[in-house]
Amino acid sequence: MPTRTDTGHEPLIRISSLVKTYDSGEVPFTALKGVDLIVQPGEFVGLIGKSGSGKTTLINMITGIDRPTSGEVVISGTPVHALSENKLAVWRGRTIGVVFQFFQLLPTLTVVENVMLPMDFCNVHLARERETYALALLEQVEMADQAYKLPSALSGGQQQRVAIARALANDPPILAADEPTGNLDSVTAESVFALFEKLVAGGKTIVMVTHDNDIAARVARALHVRDGEIVDDIRREK
Amino acid sequence: MAVGLPPRWRKVLRDLLTHKLRTLLVVLSIAVGIFAILVVMGGRGILLRTFGDNFPKSNPSTGILYTSGFDASVLERVRLFPGVRDADGRRLVTLTYRVGDVISLPEPPVQETQAVRSKAIELMSSADWTTSRLELVFPQNGAPWPPPRGGVVLEVSDTQIASLAVGDLITVDAPGGGKKLLRVAGFAHDINSFPAMFVGHIRGYVSADTMADLGAPKAMSELLVSLDTTGLDRAGASRIISKIRDDVVAPTGVDVLATYVPDIGSHRLGDIFKAVSVLLLALGVLALILSGFLVVNTVTALLTQQMKQLGIMKAVGGTSWQITRMYLVLVAIYGALAICIGLPAGAFMASWFAVFAGGLLNFGPGSTSPPLSAIELAVAVGFVVPLVAAYVPVHAGTRVSVVEALNSTGMSGAHFGHGRVDRLLGTIRGLPRPVALALRNTFLRKGRLAMTLATLVLAAAVVMSVGSVRASILATVTDMSSWWHYDEQITFAQPVNARLAAREAAKVSGVSGSEGWIVAAASLRRGDGTENDALSVIGLPPATTFITPQITQGRWLVPGDTGVVVNTDVVKSENLSVGDSVSLKVRGVDCTFKIVGVARGQMMGPVFFAEVTKLDSLLSFQGSITRLMVRSDSHAAADQDATGDRLERRFSGLGLLVSGVQGQARQSESFANQLGILVTFLIIMAVILATVGVIGLVGTMIINVLESTREIGVMRAVGASHASIFRVFVTEGFVIGVLSWAGGVVLSFPMSWALVQLLQSAIGVPLTYAFSWQVVALWLVVVSAISAAASLLPAYRASQVSVRDAIAYE
Ligand SMILES: Nc1ncnc2c1ncn2[C@@H]1O[C@H](COP(=O)(O)OP(=O)(O)O)[C@@H](O)[C@H]1O
Ligand SMILES: [Mg+2]
């Protein structure tokens, strides 16, 4: 049930009173202490903060990769926190492209097959056209020439580009990336960021975790996270 | 590769092909499970079917009357008796024989070899073999049938104890006196005869002419009767057979010495076979459980490794069902490959086993393919069990959040540090580093450890229990030897004068004493008119020194005693006790005795012991005996054989026909052999089950290494040497091995006790339970060696992992 906000139109992402407590350790640890956040379509949001502040936890709540202890995550009207694991997977496949810090490509599939996998799962495009689409995406991330290699034959930066291409496979409106440049050298990191800017310009909404201050300074909206709370929300004028 | 195949199915295919070692391992584990089930259950099935086909085909009799001799007219009369379906007659004589033509060598060389020692042969003839109707004998491999004059067709099981071939000559001591030559004309299968190995003598079929040539009476001696058995029980059958004896046979002047009515439709080896069958079934169930454990263990380990990839697939939009289906297909392919290996191998081994066991039990020829039910069971274990085993973790994996799946390190690895065992391990200080690490590793994967242990514990318990069954059999044989104190016993074909026999025996070198007994078949007339004909009566001097009867009730015989002592076997089957009066029919004579005591039975079946002079007067034996118990200077088996041989030659030289010579050592041996067949079967099965356990251990070790690759890399990165990593894994294998041994010891107590109970109730012989500590010790050595060796390969692989590989490994 989408709830209307004051402005009268539904935001793309609406997070309210989000709490996440980990209780797998010796003592329960609250990583998010009641976060509220609204993201509009087309925004380029950076989550910035020290290691351990709760950035990954927050972005995992947005992608539905992990579940909140309490609070709500509503994305284009869908209550993500309330979906079953199965519905979540289907919804995520079409709505959010996920880029992990450690790439997480399937080791036994080639680069192009990794990109085709989400199309296969979500039944996007005709089966025989998927490879063409996948190659086009790889072209965008400048990886088309490596399309038939296994991930283990690629460098970290190359794997991350493939992971981004995979995240874009089903043309989702949102891209969520957890430190996509964290394991890359500054030149490669720069090119990945440039790619993101291009995607935002093309109408995508991107939520990205980073602790790279240079990059943090260049996102349209920087959310500063500290001890499980958003302590600063800085919008940069274009 | 795989053009046009959707990426997720390509992943399934590549997972199979890329991790060849893992594929091999999983497939082998499942195949071993299929194999074990097929060998045990399939082997049993083949045996049951061969027996089920061949036994009815032989047209078995319902009862047998042992007579002094009858002719065809008696047979005709019996056939007309109400309730009789058919009747047939045979002549059976037991003779001694030597291999080869020894007529031209009247005095065998002093240093006589085993080959020319005389042994017993049972010759059977029918008035006309081509028209015989009951207990049919089937010639094998084109043997001439009916047997030609002067020729003998041997029972196929004879080769178990005698190496005779077609064309060989044997010399027999003819019933009519002198020696006669017989030529082996071929072999035939007779499912109604005891396999040679069980009785210690061979059986041959001859024509009526040949029997006459040997000087045996022409009349038939055994009257086989087949009754209409619909709605008939053993008591009813026994009543009809007694009626035939009293109303049909006796009035013709024929003496009926004994009758024999087994359980309806039962085989003479029914008890042993039942024991084999029951033991196989018990082991089959154990094999099923073991295989199930192994398969579940392997598949679970495999999927634990895949949890991270499962998480990634969920993250990019894979639904539960899509992902579950991928893994089910993967596992189904493993299962199919395993079936391709396990099914033919298992079927082959099952048929080998069935041929081997069927040969020992003499069940005759039959189809050697395992029954469909066994194949179905094996396929179910190879296919359904892995699918179910895969479904559970995959389903659970698709249920948890992606983060949990990505972080999963194993079935319970994430929880290390919480359990009591973990804390206990934490408190053990001062252990060498690699040992401490290995212990931690071992317990880290508790779920898998539990499965591996369960598999190995079960295997260990089976091996130890089999050892204890064997020990119990040996203990029983030892008990039996302390009961008997003879060296040789000579059974005469006809009663002979006791004084003469004793005097002549004393002249034989090596003989130091003898005692004459009267041994005869007896039937007990019950209150309800039925009879128990499977009894024997032994007349012996009360002061005998040839047995040490253990009295459980009442007293032993005294000189001039008119009572009888029964053994426990009689009490068990007849519900009699001290003070009861019994009415026996012995050699056609009705005798009434009072039971004065009960002695423990010693595997001689139900026996009545009477004072020899009393029995003599009842049977009008006039100082004759049928068995001479002899004691000699040496108790060694070979010396007993030699003395027995000299005795037999002396008696036959005097025209006293000897139908059996038995050395005590040989008798114990033959008894041990009979039960040894069961032990052989058990050992074959135990080896198979132990193999399942060992393969399970190797599999677990390899999977552990594959899973620990990253940890190993880290250990290497912080400076662990090849040798210390190697030690970690070998120690882990060793710890699992020793733990399983300890568990096996505990489980083997109840299991071996149950197996011994099962065995003794199946064969109807009380066994002395003995626990085999030797096998327990042996298994400790074997399992520590095997488990350390089983971890060698994975440990070696682990030590070779480089830091780079470890980090790159997914
Ligand atoms: N699975 C977990 N169990 C327990 N604590 C966790 C878990 N994941 C993260 N945390 C804790 O939550 C806090 C926030 O973690 P995270 O969101 O990963 O931080 P960041 O990404 O900002 O470095 C940290 O203190 C971390 O130790
Ligand atoms: Mg983080």
Short mmCIF file of N, CA, C and O in Angstrom, two decimals, chain A residues 24-26 60 64-67 85-86 89-90 92-93 96 98 100 104-110 112-114 116-118 120-123 130-131 150 166 170, chain B residues 1 5-11 14-15 18-19 308-309 311-323 326 398-404 406 417-418 810:
data_model
loop_
_atom_site.label_atom_id
_atom_site.label_comp_id
_atom_site.label_asym_id
_atom_site.label_seq_id
_atom_site.Cartn_x
_atom_site.Cartn_y
_atom_site.Cartn_z
N SER A 24 23.79 -12.03 15.78
CA SER A 24 24.58 -13.26 15.59
C SER A 24 25.85 -13.25 16.45
O SER A 24 26.46 -14.28 16.67
N GLY A 25 26.24 -12.05 16.92
CA GLY A 25 27.46 -11.97 17.71
C GLY A 25 27.20 -12.29 19.18
O GLY A 25 26.12 -12.75 19.54
N GLU A 26 28.19 -12.08 20.03
CA GLU A 26 28.04 -12.36 21.45
C GLU A 26 26.93 -11.50 22.06
O GLU A 26 26.08 -11.98 22.79
N ASN A 60 22.04 -2.75 1.86
CA ASN A 60 21.48 -4.09 1.79
C ASN A 60 19.97 -4.10 2.10
O ASN A 60 19.24 -4.97 1.64
N GLY A 64 17.14 -5.28 -0.53
CA GLY A 64 16.42 -6.45 -0.03
C GLY A 64 17.33 -7.66 0.12
O GLY A 64 16.87 -8.78 0.28
N ILE A 65 18.63 -7.38 0.08
CA ILE A 65 19.59 -8.47 0.24
C ILE A 65 19.62 -8.91 1.69
O ILE A 65 19.94 -10.05 2.01
N ASP A 66 19.26 -8.00 2.60
CA ASP A 66 19.14 -8.35 4.01
C ASP A 66 17.84 -7.74 4.52
O ASP A 66 17.27 -6.86 3.87
N ARG A 67 17.39 -8.24 5.66
CA ARG A 67 16.08 -7.82 6.14
C ARG A 67 16.18 -6.91 7.35
O ARG A 67 16.98 -7.15 8.24
N GLU A 85 11.11 -14.05 0.38
CA GLU A 85 12.41 -14.15 -0.30
C GLU A 85 12.23 -14.38 -1.80
O GLU A 85 12.96 -13.86 -2.61
N ASN A 86 11.23 -15.17 -2.12
CA ASN A 86 11.02 -15.51 -3.52
C ASN A 86 10.53 -14.31 -4.33
O ASN A 86 11.05 -13.98 -5.39
N ALA A 89 13.27 -11.81 -4.86
CA ALA A 89 14.23 -12.11 -5.93
C ALA A 89 13.67 -11.65 -7.27
O ALA A 89 14.37 -11.02 -8.07
N VAL A 90 12.40 -11.96 -7.53
CA VAL A 90 11.78 -11.57 -8.80
C VAL A 90 11.75 -10.05 -8.91
O VAL A 90 12.14 -9.47 -9.94
N ARG A 92 13.61 -7.83 -7.35
CA ARG A 92 14.95 -7.26 -7.44
C ARG A 92 15.51 -7.43 -8.84
O ARG A 92 16.11 -6.53 -9.40
N GLY A 93 15.26 -8.63 -9.41
CA GLY A 93 15.78 -8.90 -10.75
C GLY A 93 15.36 -7.84 -11.76
O GLY A 93 16.11 -7.51 -12.67
N ILE A 96 16.15 -3.58 -9.34
CA ILE A 96 17.43 -3.07 -8.85
C ILE A 96 18.59 -3.90 -9.37
O ILE A 96 18.58 -5.14 -9.27
N VAL A 98 22.29 -4.93 -8.66
CA VAL A 98 23.15 -4.91 -7.48
C VAL A 98 24.61 -5.08 -7.90
O VAL A 98 24.94 -5.99 -8.66
N PHE A 100 28.25 -5.66 -6.16
CA PHE A 100 28.90 -5.96 -4.87
C PHE A 100 30.31 -5.42 -4.84
O PHE A 100 30.94 -5.21 -5.88
N GLN A 104 31.50 -10.75 -7.11
CA GLN A 104 30.57 -11.88 -7.01
C GLN A 104 30.06 -12.35 -8.36
O GLN A 104 28.86 -12.52 -8.56
N LEU A 105 30.99 -12.60 -9.29
CA LEU A 105 30.59 -13.23 -10.56
C LEU A 105 30.58 -14.74 -10.35
O LEU A 105 31.31 -15.26 -9.50
N LEU A 106 29.77 -15.43 -11.12
CA LEU A 106 29.76 -16.89 -10.99
C LEU A 106 31.00 -17.43 -11.71
O LEU A 106 31.20 -17.16 -12.88
N PRO A 107 31.82 -18.20 -11.00
CA PRO A 107 33.13 -18.56 -11.54
C PRO A 107 33.09 -19.48 -12.76
O PRO A 107 34.01 -19.49 -13.55
N THR A 108 32.00 -20.27 -12.88
CA THR A 108 32.00 -21.23 -13.98
C THR A 108 31.32 -20.69 -15.24
O THR A 108 31.24 -21.38 -16.25
N LEU A 109 30.82 -19.45 -15.16
CA LEU A 109 30.19 -18.85 -16.35
C LEU A 109 31.13 -17.81 -16.95
O LEU A 109 31.86 -17.12 -16.23
N THR A 110 31.09 -17.69 -18.27
CA THR A 110 31.92 -16.69 -18.92
C THR A 110 31.35 -15.31 -18.64
O THR A 110 30.23 -15.18 -18.12
N VAL A 112 30.13 -13.01 -20.65
CA VAL A 112 28.84 -12.71 -21.29
C VAL A 112 27.72 -13.54 -20.68
O VAL A 112 26.59 -13.07 -20.53
N GLU A 113 28.03 -14.76 -20.26
CA GLU A 113 27.00 -15.59 -19.64
C GLU A 113 26.59 -15.02 -18.29
O GLU A 113 25.41 -15.07 -17.92
N ASN A 114 27.56 -14.48 -17.56
CA ASN A 114 27.22 -13.83 -16.29
C ASN A 114 26.25 -12.68 -16.52
O ASN A 114 25.33 -12.48 -15.73
N MET A 116 24.19 -12.42 -19.05
CA MET A 116 22.91 -12.95 -19.53
C MET A 116 22.07 -13.58 -18.42
O MET A 116 20.85 -13.72 -18.56
N LEU A 117 22.73 -13.97 -17.34
CA LEU A 117 22.04 -14.73 -16.28
C LEU A 117 20.79 -14.05 -15.73
O LEU A 117 19.73 -14.69 -15.64
N PRO A 118 20.85 -12.73 -15.39
CA PRO A 118 19.62 -12.10 -14.87
C PRO A 118 18.50 -12.08 -15.91
O PRO A 118 17.32 -12.23 -15.56
N ASP A 120 17.99 -14.34 -18.10
CA ASP A 120 17.49 -15.71 -18.10
C ASP A 120 16.53 -15.92 -16.93
O ASP A 120 15.40 -16.39 -17.11
N PHE A 121 16.97 -15.51 -15.73
CA PHE A 121 16.13 -15.70 -14.55
C PHE A 121 14.82 -14.93 -14.66
O PHE A 121 13.76 -15.43 -14.29
N CYS A 122 14.89 -13.69 -15.15
CA CYS A 122 13.69 -12.86 -15.15
C CYS A 122 12.96 -12.90 -16.48
O CYS A 122 11.99 -12.15 -16.68
N ASN A 123 13.47 -13.74 -17.36
CA ASN A 123 12.83 -13.91 -18.65
C ASN A 123 12.68 -12.58 -19.39
O ASN A 123 11.61 -12.23 -19.88
N ARG A 130 19.37 -12.45 -26.21
CA ARG A 130 20.01 -12.05 -24.95
C ARG A 130 21.50 -11.80 -25.12
O ARG A 130 22.05 -10.86 -24.56
N GLU A 131 22.13 -12.64 -25.91
CA GLU A 131 23.58 -12.48 -26.06
C GLU A 131 23.90 -11.13 -26.69
O GLU A 131 24.85 -10.45 -26.29
N LEU A 150 36.58 -16.45 -18.72
CA LEU A 150 36.02 -16.73 -17.40
C LEU A 150 36.44 -15.62 -16.45
O LEU A 150 37.51 -15.01 -16.63
N ARG A 166 26.28 -6.68 -15.58
CA ARG A 166 25.29 -7.66 -15.12
C ARG A 166 24.15 -6.96 -14.37
O ARG A 166 22.98 -7.30 -14.53
N ASN A 170 18.85 -6.26 -16.87
CA ASN A 170 17.39 -6.21 -17.06
C ASN A 170 16.88 -4.77 -17.14
O ASN A 170 15.68 -4.53 -16.96
N MET B 1 30.72 -24.42 -26.40
CA MET B 1 29.99 -25.46 -25.66
C MET B 1 28.56 -25.00 -25.38
O MET B 1 28.32 -23.84 -25.07
N LEU B 5 21.96 -23.00 -24.99
CA LEU B 5 21.48 -23.37 -23.67
C LEU B 5 21.44 -22.12 -22.79
O LEU B 5 22.38 -21.33 -22.79
N PRO B 6 20.36 -21.91 -22.04
CA PRO B 6 20.32 -20.73 -21.16
C PRO B 6 21.48 -20.78 -20.16
O PRO B 6 21.89 -21.87 -19.76
N PRO B 7 21.96 -19.60 -19.74
CA PRO B 7 23.15 -19.54 -18.88
C PRO B 7 23.03 -20.37 -17.62
O PRO B 7 24.01 -20.96 -17.17
N ARG B 8 21.83 -20.40 -17.02
CA ARG B 8 21.78 -21.15 -15.75
C ARG B 8 21.99 -22.64 -15.97
O ARG B 8 22.59 -23.34 -15.16
N TRP B 9 21.54 -23.17 -17.11
CA TRP B 9 21.80 -24.60 -17.38
C TRP B 9 23.24 -24.81 -17.79
O TRP B 9 23.82 -25.85 -17.55
N ARG B 10 23.82 -23.75 -18.40
CA ARG B 10 25.25 -23.85 -18.69
C ARG B 10 26.03 -23.95 -17.39
O ARG B 10 27.01 -24.67 -17.30
N LYS B 11 25.58 -23.23 -16.38
CA LYS B 11 26.27 -23.27 -15.09
C LYS B 11 26.22 -24.69 -14.52
O LYS B 11 27.22 -25.22 -14.05
N ARG B 14 28.64 -26.78 -16.43
CA ARG B 14 30.04 -26.47 -16.13
C ARG B 14 30.41 -26.92 -14.72
O ARG B 14 31.54 -27.34 -14.49
N ASP B 15 29.48 -26.80 -13.78
CA ASP B 15 29.78 -27.26 -12.43
C ASP B 15 30.16 -28.73 -12.45
O ASP B 15 31.03 -29.17 -11.71
N THR B 18 33.69 -28.77 -14.63
CA THR B 18 34.88 -28.05 -14.16
C THR B 18 35.47 -28.71 -12.93
O THR B 18 36.67 -28.86 -12.83
N HIS B 19 34.59 -29.10 -12.00
CA HIS B 19 35.11 -29.70 -10.77
C HIS B 19 35.08 -31.20 -10.92
O HIS B 19 34.25 -31.88 -10.35
N LYS B 308 27.09 -19.75 -1.51
CA LYS B 308 27.44 -18.40 -1.91
C LYS B 308 26.91 -18.11 -3.32
O LYS B 308 26.29 -17.06 -3.56
N GLN B 309 27.14 -19.05 -4.21
CA GLN B 309 26.67 -18.86 -5.58
C GLN B 309 25.15 -18.79 -5.62
O GLN B 309 24.57 -18.05 -6.42
N GLY B 311 23.38 -17.52 -3.30
CA GLY B 311 23.08 -16.16 -2.88
C GLY B 311 23.22 -15.17 -4.04
O GLY B 311 22.36 -14.30 -4.24
N ILE B 312 24.28 -15.30 -4.80
CA ILE B 312 24.49 -14.38 -5.93
C ILE B 312 23.34 -14.50 -6.93
O ILE B 312 22.81 -13.51 -7.41
N MET B 313 22.95 -15.72 -7.20
CA MET B 313 21.87 -15.92 -8.18
C MET B 313 20.58 -15.29 -7.69
O MET B 313 19.82 -14.72 -8.47
N LYS B 314 20.35 -15.40 -6.38
CA LYS B 314 19.16 -14.74 -5.83
C LYS B 314 19.27 -13.23 -5.99
O LYS B 314 18.30 -12.54 -6.29
N ALA B 315 20.49 -12.73 -5.78
CA ALA B 315 20.69 -11.28 -5.84
C ALA B 315 20.42 -10.75 -7.23
O ALA B 315 19.99 -9.60 -7.40
N VAL B 316 20.66 -11.55 -8.26
CA VAL B 316 20.41 -11.05 -9.61
C VAL B 316 19.05 -11.49 -10.14
O VAL B 316 18.78 -11.39 -11.34
N GLY B 317 18.17 -11.98 -9.27
CA GLY B 317 16.79 -12.21 -9.69
C GLY B 317 16.34 -13.65 -9.82
O GLY B 317 15.24 -13.90 -10.29
N GLY B 318 17.17 -14.61 -9.45
CA GLY B 318 16.77 -16.01 -9.55
C GLY B 318 15.72 -16.34 -8.49
O GLY B 318 15.92 -16.04 -7.31
N THR B 319 14.61 -16.96 -8.90
CA THR B 319 13.58 -17.30 -7.92
C THR B 319 13.92 -18.64 -7.25
O THR B 319 14.75 -19.40 -7.77
N SER B 320 13.27 -18.89 -6.14
CA SER B 320 13.52 -20.13 -5.40
C SER B 320 13.42 -21.34 -6.31
O SER B 320 14.29 -22.20 -6.33
N TRP B 321 12.34 -21.37 -7.04
CA TRP B 321 12.08 -22.56 -7.85
C TRP B 321 13.10 -22.71 -8.97
O TRP B 321 13.58 -23.80 -9.26
N GLN B 322 13.47 -21.57 -9.59
CA GLN B 322 14.48 -21.63 -10.65
C GLN B 322 15.79 -22.19 -10.12
O GLN B 322 16.41 -23.06 -10.73
N ILE B 323 16.18 -21.68 -8.96
CA ILE B 323 17.46 -22.10 -8.39
C ILE B 323 17.38 -23.54 -7.89
O ILE B 323 18.25 -24.36 -8.14
N MET B 326 17.69 -25.95 -10.67
CA MET B 326 19.07 -26.10 -11.15
C MET B 326 19.81 -27.15 -10.35
O MET B 326 20.49 -28.02 -10.90
N THR B 398 17.32 -20.95 -0.34
CA THR B 398 16.52 -19.96 -1.08
C THR B 398 15.60 -19.20 -0.13
O THR B 398 15.02 -18.20 -0.50
N ARG B 399 15.48 -19.69 1.09
CA ARG B 399 14.62 -19.07 2.07
C ARG B 399 15.31 -17.93 2.83
O ARG B 399 14.68 -16.97 3.22
N VAL B 400 16.62 -18.11 3.08
CA VAL B 400 17.32 -17.11 3.88
C VAL B 400 17.66 -15.91 3.01
O VAL B 400 17.58 -15.97 1.79
N SER B 401 18.05 -14.81 3.66
CA SER B 401 18.37 -13.61 2.89
C SER B 401 19.67 -13.82 2.14
O SER B 401 20.46 -14.71 2.45
N VAL B 402 19.86 -13.01 1.11
CA VAL B 402 21.05 -13.14 0.28
C VAL B 402 22.32 -13.01 1.13
O VAL B 402 23.27 -13.76 0.95
N VAL B 403 22.28 -12.07 2.06
CA VAL B 403 23.46 -11.85 2.89
C VAL B 403 23.82 -13.12 3.66
O VAL B 403 24.98 -13.52 3.71
N GLU B 404 22.82 -13.76 4.22
CA GLU B 404 23.09 -14.98 4.96
C GLU B 404 23.68 -16.06 4.06
O GLU B 404 24.60 -16.76 4.45
N LEU B 406 25.35 -15.55 1.30
CA LEU B 406 26.71 -15.15 0.92
C LEU B 406 27.70 -15.42 2.04
O LEU B 406 28.84 -15.79 1.80
N GLY B 417 31.98 -22.02 18.62
CA GLY B 417 32.26 -21.19 19.79
C GLY B 417 31.11 -21.16 20.76
O GLY B 417 31.22 -20.66 21.86
N HIS B 418 29.97 -21.76 20.34
CA HIS B 418 28.81 -21.66 21.23
C HIS B 418 28.49 -22.96 21.93
O HIS B 418 28.04 -22.96 23.05
N GLU B 810 36.81 -20.03 -5.52
CA GLU B 810 35.43 -19.72 -5.15
C GLU B 810 34.79 -20.97 -4.62
O GLU B 810 34.67 -21.93 -5.34
#
